Amino acid sequence: MESIIKVTIEAVIFGGLGLFFGFGGSWFFNKMPAKWLCDYDEEPDGKLLLENQRIKTYPWKFVIAAFLMIAGVRFALIDAYFAGGALILSTALVFIAVADYKYSIIPDQLVLFALLSAIGFVKSNGGIVNMLIGAGIAVGILLLIAVSGKLIFKKWPMGGGDFKLYAALGLALGPYGFLIVFAISTILSALAFAYKMAKGKSKLGDELPLGPYIFVGTEIYLCLLYSYSFNLML
């Protein structure tokens, strides 16, 4: 009986935090400096400077808040300690997805939030060493892809923001988590690109914002596959 009460309280707490992070994060995203949504060598144009509803109140603020509330409850049911890091990471990723989809940019400031979420994953990853291994694997794979893409296609295959975000995920999720998320997000983005090519909306060499697919891949892992991968680590 005590365990049921404890789990219920934790679910209410993290569900409430998810709701708060959803509405609060949307407000922050709408208010944050326009310069954050530009590349280092660019200045925000007039449209971006005048835009005061980057995330519209209806329905998107409610959609984001509802998603984070449900995710918070789900994470709490898995493990309360894990829930803290997972909810912070999910909050960062949902707004990273919006930024990359709308403005083709992954702000460093939001990647920093994703990086800070790693603190909440120390226990579930079995310690800092595994997390550093995850970051090392992420950087190694990304460097291999970047160099190969440059040699074959004469251009970098992913932006700097994607690189930093994947590295942050490697640290937060550890080696197994990162590899699962990387595989899912790569498959999803490849399918989306193939669909756009079939429809004539894209061609080889075009860039595809990866933020939304990284977000979806991470949420699939955190909400559905985390428990399995954790048992595998053990």
PDB file of C-alpha atoms in Angstrom:
ATOM      1  CA  MET A   1       0.000   0.000   0.000  1.00  0.00           C
ATOM      2  CA  GLU A   2       2.818   2.396   0.887  1.00  0.00           C
ATOM      3  CA  SER A   3       4.559   1.715  -2.427  1.00  0.00           C
ATOM      4  CA  ILE A   4       1.359   2.484  -4.347  1.00  0.00           C
ATOM      5  CA  ILE A   5       0.963   5.772  -2.494  1.00  0.00           C
ATOM      6  CA  LYS A   6       4.631   6.617  -3.118  1.00  0.00           C
ATOM      7  CA  VAL A   7       4.386   5.901  -6.852  1.00  0.00           C
ATOM      8  CA  THR A   8       1.139   7.879  -7.115  1.00  0.00           C
ATOM      9  CA  ILE A   9       2.698  10.900  -5.398  1.00  0.00           C
ATOM     10  CA  GLU A  10       5.763  10.723  -7.660  1.00  0.00           C
ATOM     11  CA  ALA A  11       3.554  10.454 -10.754  1.00  0.00           C
ATOM     12  CA  VAL A  12       1.544  13.514  -9.681  1.00  0.00           C
ATOM     13  CA  ILE A  13       4.720  15.490  -8.949  1.00  0.00           C
ATOM     14  CA  PHE A  14       6.458  14.712 -12.250  1.00  0.00           C
ATOM     15  CA  GLY A  15       3.238  15.064 -14.227  1.00  0.00           C
ATOM     16  CA  GLY A  16       2.799  18.511 -12.696  1.00  0.00           C
ATOM     17  CA  LEU A  17       6.409  19.385 -13.444  1.00  0.00           C
ATOM     18  CA  GLY A  18       5.892  18.296 -17.052  1.00  0.00           C
ATOM     19  CA  LEU A  19       2.881  20.586 -17.311  1.00  0.00           C
ATOM     20  CA  PHE A  20       4.883  23.469 -15.829  1.00  0.00           C
ATOM     21  CA  PHE A  21       7.880  22.828 -18.094  1.00  0.00           C
ATOM     22  CA  GLY A  22       5.583  22.703 -21.130  1.00  0.00           C
ATOM     23  CA  PHE A  23       3.905  26.051 -20.565  1.00  0.00           C
ATOM     24  CA  GLY A  24       7.005  27.661 -19.036  1.00  0.00           C
ATOM     25  CA  GLY A  25       9.264  26.365 -21.798  1.00  0.00           C
ATOM     26  CA  SER A  26       6.911  27.676 -24.490  1.00  0.00           C
ATOM     27  CA  TRP A  27       6.922  31.099 -22.835  1.00  0.00           C
ATOM     28  CA  PHE A  28      10.738  31.016 -22.645  1.00  0.00           C
ATOM     29  CA  PHE A  29      11.044  29.927 -26.284  1.00  0.00           C
ATOM     30  CA  ASN A  30       8.841  32.830 -27.390  1.00  0.00           C
ATOM     31  CA  LYS A  31      10.848  35.319 -25.311  1.00  0.00           C
ATOM     32  CA  MET A  32      14.403  34.121 -25.879  1.00  0.00           C
ATOM     33  CA  PRO A  33      16.710  36.366 -27.963  1.00  0.00           C
ATOM     34  CA  ALA A  34      16.222  36.072 -31.725  1.00  0.00           C
ATOM     35  CA  LYS A  35      20.008  35.819 -32.076  1.00  0.00           C
ATOM     36  CA  TRP A  36      19.832  32.350 -30.509  1.00  0.00           C
ATOM     37  CA  LEU A  37      17.896  31.208 -33.573  1.00  0.00           C
ATOM     38  CA  CYS A  38      20.595  32.317 -36.030  1.00  0.00           C
ATOM     39  CA  ASP A  39      23.983  30.940 -37.038  1.00  0.00           C
ATOM     40  CA  TYR A  40      27.044  32.550 -35.471  1.00  0.00           C
ATOM     41  CA  ASP A  41      27.759  34.713 -38.524  1.00  0.00           C
ATOM     42  CA  GLU A  42      24.145  35.800 -39.052  1.00  0.00           C
ATOM     43  CA  GLU A  43      21.912  38.491 -37.614  1.00  0.00           C
ATOM     44  CA  PRO A  44      18.153  37.970 -37.121  1.00  0.00           C
ATOM     45  CA  ASP A  45      16.035  39.361 -39.940  1.00  0.00           C
ATOM     46  CA  GLY A  46      13.018  41.606 -39.482  1.00  0.00           C
ATOM     47  CA  LYS A  47      10.510  38.755 -39.564  1.00  0.00           C
ATOM     48  CA  LEU A  48      12.273  36.895 -36.762  1.00  0.00           C
ATOM     49  CA  LEU A  49      12.649  40.052 -34.686  1.00  0.00           C
ATOM     50  CA  LEU A  50       8.961  40.911 -34.988  1.00  0.00           C
ATOM     51  CA  GLU A  51       7.674  37.373 -34.405  1.00  0.00           C
ATOM     52  CA  ASN A  52       6.185  37.192 -30.894  1.00  0.00           C
ATOM     53  CA  GLN A  53       4.412  33.837 -31.200  1.00  0.00           C
ATOM     54  CA  ARG A  54       7.074  31.364 -32.278  1.00  0.00           C
ATOM     55  CA  ILE A  55       4.968  28.711 -30.568  1.00  0.00           C
ATOM     56  CA  LYS A  56       1.291  29.571 -30.868  1.00  0.00           C
ATOM     57  CA  THR A  57      -0.831  29.341 -27.739  1.00  0.00           C
ATOM     58  CA  TYR A  58      -3.464  27.196 -29.405  1.00  0.00           C
ATOM     59  CA  PRO A  59      -2.965  24.376 -29.960  1.00  0.00           C
ATOM     60  CA  TRP A  60       0.814  23.959 -29.684  1.00  0.00           C
ATOM     61  CA  LYS A  61       1.468  25.207 -26.149  1.00  0.00           C
ATOM     62  CA  PHE A  62      -1.234  22.840 -24.928  1.00  0.00           C
ATOM     63  CA  VAL A  63       0.089  19.970 -27.057  1.00  0.00           C
ATOM     64  CA  ILE A  64       3.627  20.418 -25.700  1.00  0.00           C
ATOM     65  CA  ALA A  65       2.421  20.772 -22.104  1.00  0.00           C
ATOM     66  CA  ALA A  66       0.185  17.702 -22.410  1.00  0.00           C
ATOM     67  CA  PHE A  67       3.011  15.638 -23.889  1.00  0.00           C
ATOM     68  CA  LEU A  68       5.476  16.598 -21.161  1.00  0.00           C
ATOM     69  CA  MET A  69       2.860  15.943 -18.474  1.00  0.00           C
ATOM     70  CA  ILE A  70       2.221  12.430 -19.813  1.00  0.00           C
ATOM     71  CA  ALA A  71       5.954  11.838 -20.236  1.00  0.00           C
ATOM     72  CA  GLY A  72       6.585  12.978 -16.659  1.00  0.00           C
ATOM     73  CA  VAL A  73       4.032  10.467 -15.349  1.00  0.00           C
ATOM     74  CA  ARG A  74       5.551   7.706 -17.485  1.00  0.00           C
ATOM     75  CA  PHE A  75       9.075   8.486 -16.299  1.00  0.00           C
ATOM     76  CA  ALA A  76       7.958   8.522 -12.659  1.00  0.00           C
ATOM     77  CA  LEU A  77       6.423   5.068 -13.074  1.00  0.00           C
ATOM     78  CA  ILE A  78       9.777   3.789 -14.350  1.00  0.00           C
ATOM     79  CA  ASP A  79      11.967   5.355 -11.649  1.00  0.00           C
ATOM     80  CA  ALA A  80      11.776   8.639  -9.748  1.00  0.00           C
ATOM     81  CA  TYR A  81      15.516   9.358  -9.989  1.00  0.00           C
ATOM     82  CA  PHE A  82      15.534   8.626 -13.715  1.00  0.00           C
ATOM     83  CA  ALA A  83      12.412  10.784 -14.154  1.00  0.00           C
ATOM     84  CA  GLY A  84      14.230  14.007 -13.274  1.00  0.00           C
ATOM     85  CA  GLY A  85      16.886  13.689 -15.966  1.00  0.00           C
ATOM     86  CA  ALA A  86      14.459  12.259 -18.520  1.00  0.00           C
ATOM     87  CA  LEU A  87      11.971  15.113 -18.066  1.00  0.00           C
ATOM     88  CA  ILE A  88      14.648  17.811 -18.360  1.00  0.00           C
ATOM     89  CA  LEU A  89      16.065  16.136 -21.465  1.00  0.00           C
ATOM     90  CA  SER A  90      12.610  15.755 -23.018  1.00  0.00           C
ATOM     91  CA  THR A  91      11.841  19.417 -22.352  1.00  0.00           C
ATOM     92  CA  ALA A  92      15.071  20.518 -24.033  1.00  0.00           C
ATOM     93  CA  LEU A  93      14.482  18.221 -26.997  1.00  0.00           C
ATOM     94  CA  VAL A  94      10.912  19.254 -27.725  1.00  0.00           C
ATOM     95  CA  PHE A  95      11.990  22.896 -28.094  1.00  0.00           C
ATOM     96  CA  ILE A  96      15.108  21.885 -30.024  1.00  0.00           C
ATOM     97  CA  ALA A  97      12.794  20.056 -32.434  1.00  0.00           C
ATOM     98  CA  VAL A  98      10.663  23.181 -32.851  1.00  0.00           C
ATOM     99  CA  ALA A  99      13.724  25.402 -33.414  1.00  0.00           C
ATOM    100  CA  ASP A 100      15.266  23.058 -35.982  1.00  0.00           C
ATOM    101  CA  TYR A 101      11.977  22.521 -37.820  1.00  0.00           C
ATOM    102  CA  LYS A 102      11.039  26.204 -37.994  1.00  0.00           C
ATOM    103  CA  TYR A 103      14.429  27.906 -38.211  1.00  0.00           C
ATOM    104  CA  SER A 104      16.898  25.149 -39.218  1.00  0.00           C
ATOM    105  CA  ILE A 105      18.974  25.810 -36.114  1.00  0.00           C
ATOM    106  CA  ILE A 106      19.716  23.969 -32.882  1.00  0.00           C
ATOM    107  CA  PRO A 107      20.509  26.674 -30.297  1.00  0.00           C
ATOM    108  CA  ASP A 108      23.574  26.020 -28.140  1.00  0.00           C
ATOM    109  CA  GLN A 109      21.617  27.225 -25.110  1.00  0.00           C
ATOM    110  CA  LEU A 110      19.063  24.420 -25.500  1.00  0.00           C
ATOM    111  CA  VAL A 111      21.813  21.860 -26.103  1.00  0.00           C
ATOM    112  CA  LEU A 112      23.274  22.995 -22.776  1.00  0.00           C
ATOM    113  CA  PHE A 113      19.990  22.081 -21.061  1.00  0.00           C
ATOM    114  CA  ALA A 114      20.174  18.646 -22.701  1.00  0.00           C
ATOM    115  CA  LEU A 115      23.748  18.308 -21.462  1.00  0.00           C
ATOM    116  CA  LEU A 116      22.795  19.285 -17.901  1.00  0.00           C
ATOM    117  CA  SER A 117      20.143  16.560 -17.876  1.00  0.00           C
ATOM    118  CA  ALA A 118      23.020  14.054 -17.758  1.00  0.00           C
ATOM    119  CA  ILE A 119      23.230  14.675 -13.995  1.00  0.00           C
ATOM    120  CA  GLY A 120      19.912  12.852 -13.615  1.00  0.00           C
ATOM    121  CA  PHE A 121      21.172   9.799 -15.519  1.00  0.00           C
ATOM    122  CA  VAL A 122      24.277   9.010 -13.448  1.00  0.00           C
ATOM    123  CA  LYS A 123      22.548   6.290 -11.420  1.00  0.00           C
ATOM    124  CA  SER A 124      20.665   4.696 -14.322  1.00  0.00           C
ATOM    125  CA  ASN A 125      23.838   4.620 -16.439  1.00  0.00           C
ATOM    126  CA  GLY A 126      25.791   2.828 -13.740  1.00  0.00           C
ATOM    127  CA  GLY A 127      28.180   5.711 -13.114  1.00  0.00           C
ATOM    128  CA  ILE A 128      30.067   8.501 -14.825  1.00  0.00           C
ATOM    129  CA  VAL A 129      32.500   6.161 -16.594  1.00  0.00           C
ATOM    130  CA  ASN A 130      29.731   4.615 -18.709  1.00  0.00           C
ATOM    131  CA  MET A 131      28.457   8.088 -19.539  1.00  0.00           C
ATOM    132  CA  LEU A 132      31.896   9.192 -20.709  1.00  0.00           C
ATOM    133  CA  ILE A 133      32.136   6.044 -22.820  1.00  0.00           C
ATOM    134  CA  GLY A 134      28.783   6.965 -24.356  1.00  0.00           C
ATOM    135  CA  ALA A 135      30.014  10.457 -25.169  1.00  0.00           C
ATOM    136  CA  GLY A 136      33.220   9.027 -26.652  1.00  0.00           C
ATOM    137  CA  ILE A 137      31.293   6.580 -28.845  1.00  0.00           C
ATOM    138  CA  ALA A 138      28.983   9.381 -29.995  1.00  0.00           C
ATOM    139  CA  VAL A 139      31.855  11.683 -30.931  1.00  0.00           C
ATOM    140  CA  GLY A 140      33.715   8.850 -32.672  1.00  0.00           C
ATOM    141  CA  ILE A 141      30.727   7.835 -34.808  1.00  0.00           C
ATOM    142  CA  LEU A 142      29.907  11.434 -35.664  1.00  0.00           C
ATOM    143  CA  LEU A 143      33.483  12.239 -36.666  1.00  0.00           C
ATOM    144  CA  LEU A 144      33.555   9.158 -38.889  1.00  0.00           C
ATOM    145  CA  ILE A 145      30.298  10.213 -40.570  1.00  0.00           C
ATOM    146  CA  ALA A 146      31.472  13.819 -40.919  1.00  0.00           C
ATOM    147  CA  VAL A 147      34.812  12.900 -42.500  1.00  0.00           C
ATOM    148  CA  SER A 148      33.232  10.296 -44.801  1.00  0.00           C
ATOM    149  CA  GLY A 149      30.557  12.752 -45.903  1.00  0.00           C
ATOM    150  CA  LYS A 150      33.140  15.433 -46.615  1.00  0.00           C
ATOM    151  CA  LEU A 151      35.265  13.056 -48.689  1.00  0.00           C
ATOM    152  CA  ILE A 152      32.374  11.528 -50.646  1.00  0.00           C
ATOM    153  CA  PHE A 153      29.927  14.410 -51.051  1.00  0.00           C
ATOM    154  CA  LYS A 154      32.384  17.308 -50.592  1.00  0.00           C
ATOM    155  CA  LYS A 155      30.209  18.760 -47.812  1.00  0.00           C
ATOM    156  CA  TRP A 156      29.546  18.181 -44.131  1.00  0.00           C
ATOM    157  CA  PRO A 157      26.633  15.731 -43.738  1.00  0.00           C
ATOM    158  CA  MET A 158      25.291  17.326 -40.555  1.00  0.00           C
ATOM    159  CA  GLY A 159      25.332  20.706 -38.867  1.00  0.00           C
ATOM    160  CA  GLY A 160      27.319  21.652 -35.819  1.00  0.00           C
ATOM    161  CA  GLY A 161      24.159  21.724 -33.723  1.00  0.00           C
ATOM    162  CA  ASP A 162      23.336  18.098 -34.608  1.00  0.00           C
ATOM    163  CA  PHE A 163      26.879  17.092 -33.690  1.00  0.00           C
ATOM    164  CA  LYS A 164      26.734  18.816 -30.297  1.00  0.00           C
ATOM    165  CA  LEU A 165      23.288  17.415 -29.532  1.00  0.00           C
ATOM    166  CA  TYR A 166      24.279  13.851 -30.321  1.00  0.00           C
ATOM    167  CA  ALA A 167      27.399  14.242 -28.165  1.00  0.00           C
ATOM    168  CA  ALA A 168      25.229  15.499 -25.285  1.00  0.00           C
ATOM    169  CA  LEU A 169      22.918  12.510 -25.740  1.00  0.00           C
ATOM    170  CA  GLY A 170      25.907  10.177 -25.669  1.00  0.00           C
ATOM    171  CA  LEU A 171      26.852  11.556 -22.271  1.00  0.00           C
ATOM    172  CA  ALA A 172      23.297  11.573 -20.892  1.00  0.00           C
ATOM    173  CA  LEU A 173      22.141   8.198 -22.196  1.00  0.00           C
ATOM    174  CA  GLY A 174      25.373   6.203 -22.134  1.00  0.00           C
ATOM    175  CA  PRO A 175      26.561   3.885 -24.927  1.00  0.00           C
ATOM    176  CA  TYR A 176      23.468   1.672 -25.235  1.00  0.00           C
ATOM    177  CA  GLY A 177      21.007   4.526 -25.034  1.00  0.00           C
ATOM    178  CA  PHE A 178      22.906   6.634 -27.538  1.00  0.00           C
ATOM    179  CA  LEU A 179      23.238   3.799 -30.068  1.00  0.00           C
ATOM    180  CA  ILE A 180      19.518   3.031 -29.830  1.00  0.00           C
ATOM    181  CA  VAL A 181      18.532   6.695 -30.249  1.00  0.00           C
ATOM    182  CA  PHE A 182      21.031   7.199 -33.073  1.00  0.00           C
ATOM    183  CA  ALA A 183      19.694   4.139 -34.920  1.00  0.00           C
ATOM    184  CA  ILE A 184      16.036   5.140 -34.530  1.00  0.00           C
ATOM    185  CA  SER A 185      16.566   8.797 -35.475  1.00  0.00           C
ATOM    186  CA  THR A 186      18.713   7.827 -38.482  1.00  0.00           C
ATOM    187  CA  ILE A 187      16.093   5.376 -39.771  1.00  0.00           C
ATOM    188  CA  LEU A 188      13.250   7.885 -39.263  1.00  0.00           C
ATOM    189  CA  SER A 189      15.123  10.717 -40.989  1.00  0.00           C
ATOM    190  CA  ALA A 190      16.146   8.431 -43.877  1.00  0.00           C
ATOM    191  CA  LEU A 191      12.531   7.329 -44.380  1.00  0.00           C
ATOM    192  CA  ALA A 192      11.332  10.938 -44.267  1.00  0.00           C
ATOM    193  CA  PHE A 193      13.975  12.012 -46.789  1.00  0.00           C
ATOM    194  CA  ALA A 194      13.119   9.100 -49.098  1.00  0.00           C
ATOM    195  CA  TYR A 195       9.439  10.080 -48.926  1.00  0.00           C
ATOM    196  CA  LYS A 196      10.249  13.702 -49.788  1.00  0.00           C
ATOM    197  CA  MET A 197      12.414  12.573 -52.696  1.00  0.00           C
ATOM    198  CA  ALA A 198       9.615  10.349 -53.987  1.00  0.00           C
ATOM    199  CA  LYS A 199       7.257  13.341 -53.816  1.00  0.00           C
ATOM    200  CA  GLY A 200       9.770  15.545 -55.596  1.00  0.00           C
ATOM    201  CA  LYS A 201      10.113  17.843 -52.573  1.00  0.00           C
ATOM    202  CA  SER A 202      13.799  17.023 -51.984  1.00  0.00           C
ATOM    203  CA  LYS A 203      16.809  15.839 -53.925  1.00  0.00           C
ATOM    204  CA  LEU A 204      20.178  14.332 -53.076  1.00  0.00           C
ATOM    205  CA  GLY A 205      22.340  16.899 -51.348  1.00  0.00           C
ATOM    206  CA  ASP A 206      19.460  18.734 -49.691  1.00  0.00           C
ATOM    207  CA  GLU A 207      19.641  19.229 -45.944  1.00  0.00           C
ATOM    208  CA  LEU A 208      17.041  17.769 -43.585  1.00  0.00           C
ATOM    209  CA  PRO A 209      16.560  19.152 -40.053  1.00  0.00           C
ATOM    210  CA  LEU A 210      17.477  16.276 -37.733  1.00  0.00           C
ATOM    211  CA  GLY A 211      16.195  17.826 -34.501  1.00  0.00           C
ATOM    212  CA  PRO A 212      12.618  16.491 -34.805  1.00  0.00           C
ATOM    213  CA  TYR A 213      13.840  12.955 -35.547  1.00  0.00           C
ATOM    214  CA  ILE A 214      16.341  13.026 -32.688  1.00  0.00           C
ATOM    215  CA  PHE A 215      13.503  14.125 -30.411  1.00  0.00           C
ATOM    216  CA  VAL A 216      11.205  11.301 -31.543  1.00  0.00           C
ATOM    217  CA  GLY A 217      13.989   8.712 -31.340  1.00  0.00           C
ATOM    218  CA  THR A 218      14.917   9.792 -27.823  1.00  0.00           C
ATOM    219  CA  GLU A 219      11.318   9.718 -26.602  1.00  0.00           C
ATOM    220  CA  ILE A 220      10.791   6.237 -28.034  1.00  0.00           C
ATOM    221  CA  TYR A 221      13.852   5.135 -26.099  1.00  0.00           C
ATOM    222  CA  LEU A 222      13.013   6.898 -22.833  1.00  0.00           C
ATOM    223  CA  CYS A 223       9.320   5.963 -22.770  1.00  0.00           C
ATOM    224  CA  LEU A 224       9.371   2.488 -24.299  1.00  0.00           C
ATOM    225  CA  LEU A 225      12.847   0.966 -24.559  1.00  0.00           C
ATOM    226  CA  TYR A 226      14.769   2.314 -21.560  1.00  0.00           C
ATOM    227  CA  SER A 227      13.925  -0.547 -19.201  1.00  0.00           C
ATOM    228  CA  TYR A 228      15.082  -3.161 -21.733  1.00  0.00           C
ATOM    229  CA  SER A 229      18.389  -1.438 -22.458  1.00  0.00           C
ATOM    230  CA  PHE A 230      19.014  -0.948 -18.716  1.00  0.00           C
ATOM    231  CA  ASN A 231      18.557  -4.671 -18.116  1.00  0.00           C
ATOM    232  CA  LEU A 232      20.909  -5.344 -21.029  1.00  0.00           C
ATOM    233  CA  MET A 233      23.591  -3.207 -19.373  1.00  0.00           C
ATOM    234  CA  LEU A 234      23.263  -5.276 -16.232  1.00  0.00           C
TER     235      LEU A 234
END
